Structure formats: C-alpha cells, structure tokens
C-alpha cells in the first residue's frame, strides 16, 4: 500500500502504511507531533486529527489547502506552469526566502512548487531560516491536483498547528492515540534551523513514557538503535524495514531497520528519565 500525499517527503511512511496500520489502535483522535507529509493521516480513518510540526511553511500549506482549496490549486498550478526551469526555481526560491510581503496563500503554493522541484523532495533550511535545497532536473514535475483534493477532504477532520513536540503532547486528551515519528536517531536530522539532536530524543522519550504510564496509547517509530531500544524498553518492540533515499550510509543500500514501539497495557508509571542521563 502506497499512500499518495501532495508532497514528496524524506522519511514519509507512505510505502509502509500496510505494516504500520497494524500497530495503530482505535481512538477518538490521532495526535501526531511530527506531521511530516501527513501520510499517516491520509491512510487512516480516525474521527479527528491533531497534526503538528515545527515547520511553519509545512503547516501553513496544510492550513491553506484546508481553508482555500480551489484558490490554492489555481495559484500552485500557475506557478508550476510559469516556472519550468532551473533558473525559475532559484528565482522563486530567492523570493520565498527574502520577500516578507508574500501572502500566506502564495507562500503555501510556492512551498509546494519548491518541494516538487527540489532534490529528492528534501525540505531543509539553513541557520538563517532560508530554504536551501538545490534544484533537481525532472523531465515533467508532477502537479498533485488529485492528492490536494483528497487532502482537502480529509483535512476537514483535522487541526493543524505549528508547535514543537512538547507543546503538542501537552494537549492530549483521554481517548487520543499518539503516533510519534520524529527524525531518526543516529542519522542526519538538521533539516530545520533547530535540528533534532540526542537531547531532543531524550526529552521526547521521557514525555512519551510518562504518557504511556498514564494510560495513553502511544506508538513510536524510529531507527533501530541501542538508544531507542533502551529508551522504549517498557514498550512492546517490533521491527519493520523502510526505504531511505537520503539517510542510509554508504554500502547499506536503500533499506533501513526501524523499531515500532507500542505502549504496553501492563506498563504502569515507573519511568523517571532524567534529561541527559543517557538512557
């Protein structure tokens, strides 16, 4: 099962949803603190969704599609048609990075254009907050009108917020299912100005363990590393193999081992992870 979304996205779960859905329990709302491409939202059928991400451009695009579907499609289609080459890409990227007067709708359409024309769909920003992914020559970049329409329909059930994982997880309510798909431990994660280093992984693990101890249904996917096996040792650990087009080390091919950690119903609150204690 390959789930189609409007974006190309490094780390997207679109190709592994058949396996991943087996681990996602029923609930009133799915909470995703790392929304990414929204492949999980598009492939599941929860009554409602809370989708968060630290990337304001990503969340703005989702909000604009949700609120202005037809205007977004018309503007994005125009950008695709009028900016077909490499020079056009860099000109639009420069405007995206340096034009403070750009409207939110235009910025959302430009973000989709950049994503679909950037190298391998990577979304990366420099320390000044500028989108800095180079152009990828593609004979005919795909304009995902059907995927946008499908997303707009599903987005009627969703709330999209620009927030970090700590703030997002503080909003959970009884009946929620939490799915965490943070940047992989042990791989490049500097896709945003703030990055996601070991300290962030420790804070995330502590918060998810506490929520699991309080009875929330928590599902975590991440790389199969010693850190993750120890951080989620009170969870039920399963394994899947995922495709990685960018982050796999030389000689490893394009597959990576991944842990799926699901909160254990028998797990009571006995986890007291101190930040920095090297779980």
CSV table of C-alpha atoms in Angstrom, one decimal:
chain,number,residue,atom,x,y,z
A,1,UNK,CA,0.0,0.0,0.0
A,2,UNK,CA,1.5,3.3,-1.1
A,3,UNK,CA,-0.4,6.4,0.2
A,4,UNK,CA,-0.2,9.4,-2.0
A,5,UNK,CA,0.1,12.9,-0.5
A,6,UNK,CA,0.7,16.3,-2.1
A,7,UNK,CA,4.3,16.4,-1.0
A,8,UNK,CA,7.5,14.4,-1.8
A,9,UNK,CA,9.0,13.8,1.6
A,10,UNK,CA,12.1,12.3,3.1
A,11,UNK,CA,11.0,9.8,5.8
A,12,UNK,CA,7.5,9.6,4.6
A,13,UNK,CA,5.6,6.5,5.8
A,14,UNK,CA,3.6,6.3,2.6
A,15,UNK,CA,5.1,3.0,1.5
A,16,UNK,CA,4.9,1.2,4.8
A,17,UNK,CA,1.3,2.1,5.8
A,18,UNK,CA,0.1,-1.5,5.4
A,19,UNK,CA,2.5,-2.6,8.1
A,20,UNK,CA,2.3,0.5,10.2
A,21,UNK,CA,-1.5,0.4,10.4
A,22,UNK,CA,-1.3,-2.9,12.2
A,23,UNK,CA,0.2,-1.1,15.2
A,24,UNK,CA,-2.2,1.9,15.4
A,25,UNK,CA,-5.1,1.2,17.8
A,26,UNK,CA,-8.6,2.7,17.5
A,27,UNK,CA,-9.3,6.0,19.2
A,28,UNK,CA,-11.2,9.2,19.0
A,29,UNK,CA,-8.3,11.3,17.8
A,30,UNK,CA,-4.9,10.7,16.3
A,31,UNK,CA,-2.2,13.1,17.6
A,32,UNK,CA,0.9,13.5,15.5
A,33,UNK,CA,3.6,15.8,17.0
A,34,UNK,CA,5.7,15.2,13.8
A,35,UNK,CA,3.2,15.6,11.0
A,36,UNK,CA,5.6,15.4,8.0
A,37,UNK,CA,3.9,14.5,4.8
A,38,UNK,CA,0.6,13.5,6.5
A,39,UNK,CA,0.8,10.0,5.0
A,40,UNK,CA,-0.5,8.5,8.3
A,41,UNK,CA,-3.5,10.9,8.4
A,42,UNK,CA,-4.3,10.1,4.8
A,43,UNK,CA,-4.1,6.3,5.3
A,44,UNK,CA,-6.1,6.1,8.5
A,45,UNK,CA,-9.7,6.8,9.5
A,46,UNK,CA,-9.8,8.4,12.9
A,47,UNK,CA,-12.7,10.6,13.7
A,48,UNK,CA,-10.4,13.6,14.2
A,49,UNK,CA,-6.7,14.5,14.0
A,50,UNK,CA,-4.3,16.9,15.7
A,51,UNK,CA,-1.3,17.3,13.3
A,52,UNK,CA,1.6,19.4,14.4
A,53,UNK,CA,5.0,20.2,13.0
A,54,UNK,CA,7.8,22.7,13.9
A,55,UNK,CA,8.0,23.7,10.2
A,56,UNK,CA,5.7,26.7,9.8
A,57,UNK,CA,5.8,26.5,6.0
A,58,UNK,CA,4.5,22.9,6.1
A,59,UNK,CA,1.7,23.8,8.5
A,60,UNK,CA,0.8,26.9,6.5
A,61,UNK,CA,0.4,24.9,3.3
A,62,UNK,CA,-1.9,22.4,5.1
A,63,UNK,CA,-4.0,25.2,6.5
A,64,UNK,CA,-4.2,27.0,3.2
A,65,UNK,CA,-5.4,23.8,1.4
A,66,UNK,CA,-7.8,23.2,4.2
A,67,UNK,CA,-9.3,26.7,4.0
A,68,UNK,CA,-8.8,27.8,0.4
A,69,UNK,CA,-8.7,24.6,-1.7
A,70,UNK,CA,-9.6,26.0,-5.1
A,71,UNK,CA,-7.6,29.2,-4.8
A,72,UNK,CA,-4.5,27.2,-3.7
A,73,UNK,CA,-4.8,24.8,-6.6
A,74,UNK,CA,-5.2,27.6,-9.1
A,75,UNK,CA,-2.2,29.5,-7.8
A,76,UNK,CA,0.0,26.4,-7.5
A,77,UNK,CA,-0.9,25.3,-11.0
A,78,UNK,CA,0.1,28.7,-12.3
A,79,UNK,CA,3.5,28.6,-10.5
A,80,UNK,CA,4.2,25.1,-12.0
A,81,UNK,CA,3.3,26.3,-15.5
A,82,UNK,CA,5.2,29.5,-15.4
A,83,UNK,CA,8.4,28.3,-13.6
A,84,UNK,CA,9.5,25.3,-15.6
A,85,UNK,CA,13.3,25.5,-15.5
A,86,UNK,CA,16.3,25.7,-13.1
A,87,UNK,CA,16.6,29.5,-13.3
A,88,UNK,CA,12.9,29.8,-12.5
A,89,UNK,CA,13.4,27.5,-9.5
A,90,UNK,CA,16.2,29.6,-8.0
A,91,UNK,CA,14.4,32.8,-8.6
A,92,UNK,CA,11.3,31.6,-6.9
A,93,UNK,CA,13.4,30.1,-4.0
A,94,UNK,CA,15.1,33.5,-3.6
A,95,UNK,CA,11.7,35.3,-3.5
A,96,UNK,CA,10.4,32.6,-1.0
A,97,UNK,CA,13.4,33.3,1.3
A,98,UNK,CA,13.5,37.1,1.0
A,99,UNK,CA,10.1,38.5,0.4
A,100,UNK,CA,8.4,39.4,3.7
A,101,UNK,CA,5.4,40.7,1.9
A,102,UNK,CA,4.5,37.3,0.4
A,103,UNK,CA,0.9,36.3,1.3
A,104,UNK,CA,0.4,33.1,3.2
A,105,UNK,CA,-1.5,31.6,0.2
A,106,UNK,CA,1.2,32.4,-2.2
A,107,UNK,CA,3.9,31.1,0.2
A,108,UNK,CA,2.0,27.9,0.5
A,109,UNK,CA,1.8,27.4,-3.2
A,110,UNK,CA,5.5,28.3,-3.6
A,111,UNK,CA,6.3,25.8,-0.9
A,112,UNK,CA,4.6,23.0,-2.9
A,113,UNK,CA,6.4,24.2,-6.0
A,114,UNK,CA,9.8,24.1,-4.3
A,115,UNK,CA,9.1,20.7,-2.8
A,116,UNK,CA,8.2,19.2,-6.1
A,117,UNK,CA,11.2,20.6,-7.9
A,118,UNK,CA,13.8,20.3,-5.1
A,119,UNK,CA,16.4,17.5,-5.0
A,120,UNK,CA,14.6,14.3,-3.9
A,121,UNK,CA,11.9,16.3,-2.2
A,122,UNK,CA,14.2,17.2,0.6
A,123,UNK,CA,13.0,20.0,2.9
A,124,UNK,CA,15.9,21.7,4.5
A,125,UNK,CA,16.6,25.2,5.9
A,126,UNK,CA,19.9,26.9,6.7
A,127,UNK,CA,20.7,28.6,10.0
A,128,UNK,CA,19.1,31.8,8.8
A,129,UNK,CA,15.8,30.1,8.1
A,130,UNK,CA,16.3,30.0,4.3
A,131,UNK,CA,15.1,27.1,2.2
A,132,UNK,CA,18.4,25.9,0.6
A,133,UNK,CA,17.7,22.6,-1.3
A,134,UNK,CA,19.1,22.6,-4.8
A,135,UNK,CA,17.1,22.1,-8.0
A,136,UNK,CA,16.6,18.6,-9.3
A,137,UNK,CA,16.1,18.3,-13.1
A,138,UNK,CA,13.0,16.3,-13.7
A,139,UNK,CA,11.5,15.9,-17.2
A,140,UNK,CA,8.0,16.7,-16.1
A,141,UNK,CA,7.4,17.6,-12.4
A,142,UNK,CA,4.2,16.2,-11.2
A,143,UNK,CA,1.4,18.5,-10.2
A,144,UNK,CA,-0.5,16.6,-7.5
A,145,UNK,CA,-4.0,18.0,-8.0
A,146,UNK,CA,-5.8,14.8,-7.1
A,147,UNK,CA,-3.7,14.4,-3.9
A,148,UNK,CA,-4.5,18.0,-3.0
A,149,UNK,CA,-8.2,17.4,-3.4
A,150,UNK,CA,-8.1,14.2,-1.3
A,151,UNK,CA,-6.1,16.0,1.3
A,152,UNK,CA,-8.6,18.9,1.5
A,153,UNK,CA,-11.4,16.4,2.0
A,154,UNK,CA,-9.6,14.6,4.8
A,155,UNK,CA,-8.4,17.9,6.4
A,156,UNK,CA,-12.0,18.7,7.4
A,157,UNK,CA,-11.4,16.4,10.3
A,158,UNK,CA,-8.0,17.9,11.3
A,159,UNK,CA,-6.5,20.7,13.3
A,160,UNK,CA,-3.0,21.8,12.1
A,161,UNK,CA,-0.7,23.6,14.4
A,162,UNK,CA,2.9,24.8,14.2
A,163,UNK,CA,4.3,23.6,17.6
A,164,UNK,CA,7.1,21.5,18.9
A,165,UNK,CA,6.5,18.0,20.3
A,166,UNK,CA,6.5,19.1,23.9
A,167,UNK,CA,3.7,21.6,23.4
A,168,UNK,CA,1.8,19.2,21.2
A,169,UNK,CA,1.9,16.4,23.6
A,170,UNK,CA,0.7,18.6,26.4
A,171,UNK,CA,-2.6,18.9,24.5
A,172,UNK,CA,-3.5,15.2,24.6
A,173,UNK,CA,-6.9,14.3,25.9
A,174,UNK,CA,-8.5,11.0,27.1
A,175,UNK,CA,-9.3,8.8,24.0
A,176,UNK,CA,-6.3,10.1,22.0
A,177,UNK,CA,-3.9,7.9,20.2
A,178,UNK,CA,-0.4,9.3,19.9
A,179,UNK,CA,1.9,8.5,17.0
A,180,UNK,CA,5.4,9.8,17.1
A,181,UNK,CA,7.6,9.7,14.0
A,182,UNK,CA,10.5,12.0,14.9
A,183,UNK,CA,13.7,12.4,12.9
A,184,UNK,CA,15.7,9.2,13.1
A,185,UNK,CA,18.2,8.7,15.9
A,186,UNK,CA,21.7,8.2,14.6
A,187,UNK,CA,21.2,9.9,11.2
A,188,UNK,CA,21.3,13.4,9.7
A,189,UNK,CA,18.4,15.4,11.2
A,190,UNK,CA,19.4,19.1,10.6
A,191,UNK,CA,16.5,19.7,8.2
A,192,UNK,CA,15.4,22.7,10.2
A,193,UNK,CA,17.2,25.5,11.9
A,194,UNK,CA,16.7,23.9,15.4
A,195,UNK,CA,17.7,20.4,14.4
A,196,UNK,CA,16.9,17.3,16.4
A,197,UNK,CA,19.8,16.0,18.4
A,198,UNK,CA,20.2,13.4,21.2
A,199,UNK,CA,18.9,15.8,23.9
A,200,UNK,CA,15.6,16.2,22.0
A,201,UNK,CA,15.3,12.4,21.6
A,202,UNK,CA,15.8,12.0,25.4
A,203,UNK,CA,13.1,14.7,26.1
A,204,UNK,CA,10.7,13.0,23.7
A,205,UNK,CA,11.3,9.6,25.1
A,206,UNK,CA,10.7,10.9,28.6
A,207,UNK,CA,7.4,12.5,27.7
A,208,UNK,CA,6.1,9.5,25.7
A,209,UNK,CA,7.0,7.1,28.5
A,210,UNK,CA,5.1,9.3,31.0
A,211,UNK,CA,2.1,9.5,28.8
A,212,UNK,CA,2.2,5.7,28.3
A,213,UNK,CA,2.4,5.3,32.1
A,214,UNK,CA,-0.7,7.5,32.4
A,215,UNK,CA,-2.6,5.1,30.2
A,216,UNK,CA,-2.4,6.8,26.8
A,217,UNK,CA,-2.0,4.6,23.7
A,218,UNK,CA,1.4,5.5,22.3
A,219,UNK,CA,3.0,4.3,19.1
A,220,UNK,CA,6.6,5.3,18.2
A,221,UNK,CA,8.6,4.6,15.0
A,222,UNK,CA,12.3,5.4,14.8
A,223,UNK,CA,15.6,3.8,13.7
A,224,UNK,CA,16.6,0.5,15.3
A,225,UNK,CA,19.4,1.8,17.6
A,226,UNK,CA,20.7,0.9,21.0
A,227,UNK,CA,19.4,4.3,22.3
A,228,UNK,CA,15.8,3.6,21.1
A,229,UNK,CA,15.7,0.0,22.3
A,230,UNK,CA,16.7,1.3,25.8
A,231,UNK,CA,14.5,4.4,25.7
A,232,UNK,CA,11.4,2.4,24.9
A,233,UNK,CA,12.3,-0.8,26.8
A,234,UNK,CA,8.9,-0.8,28.6
A,235,UNK,CA,7.1,-0.7,25.3
A,236,UNK,CA,6.4,-3.7,23.0
A,237,UNK,CA,9.1,-3.6,20.3
A,238,UNK,CA,8.5,-4.7,16.8
A,239,UNK,CA,10.6,-4.2,13.6
A,240,UNK,CA,9.9,-3.2,10.0
A,241,UNK,CA,12.1,-2.4,7.1
A,242,UNK,CA,11.8,1.0,5.5
A,243,UNK,CA,13.1,2.7,2.4
A,244,UNK,CA,15.6,5.5,2.9
A,245,UNK,CA,16.6,7.5,-0.1
A,246,UNK,CA,18.8,10.0,1.7
A,247,UNK,CA,19.9,9.0,5.1
A,248,UNK,CA,21.3,5.5,4.6
A,249,UNK,CA,25.0,5.2,5.0
A,250,UNK,CA,27.2,4.1,2.0
A,251,UNK,CA,27.1,0.4,1.5
A,252,UNK,CA,23.8,-0.2,3.2
A,253,UNK,CA,21.6,0.1,0.1
A,254,UNK,CA,18.3,2.0,0.4
A,255,UNK,CA,16.7,0.0,3.2
A,256,UNK,CA,16.8,0.7,6.9
A,257,UNK,CA,15.7,-1.2,10.0
A,258,UNK,CA,13.1,0.5,12.1
A,259,UNK,CA,11.6,0.0,15.5
A,260,UNK,CA,7.9,0.2,16.1
A,261,UNK,CA,7.3,0.7,19.8
A,262,UNK,CA,3.8,0.4,21.2
A,263,UNK,CA,2.8,1.2,24.7
A,264,UNK,CA,2.3,-1.9,26.9
A,265,UNK,CA,-1.2,-2.0,28.5
A,266,UNK,CA,0.5,-3.6,31.6
A,267,UNK,CA,3.1,-0.8,31.8
A,268,UNK,CA,2.5,1.3,34.9
A,269,UNK,CA,4.2,4.6,35.6
A,270,UNK,CA,7.7,3.7,36.8
A,271,UNK,CA,9.7,5.6,34.3
A,272,UNK,CA,11.6,8.6,35.6
A,273,UNK,CA,14.0,9.6,32.9
A,274,UNK,CA,16.3,12.5,33.9
A,275,UNK,CA,17.3,14.6,30.9
A,276,UNK,CA,20.8,13.7,29.9
A,277,UNK,CA,21.2,10.5,31.9
A,278,UNK,CA,21.9,8.5,28.8
A,279,UNK,CA,19.0,6.1,28.6
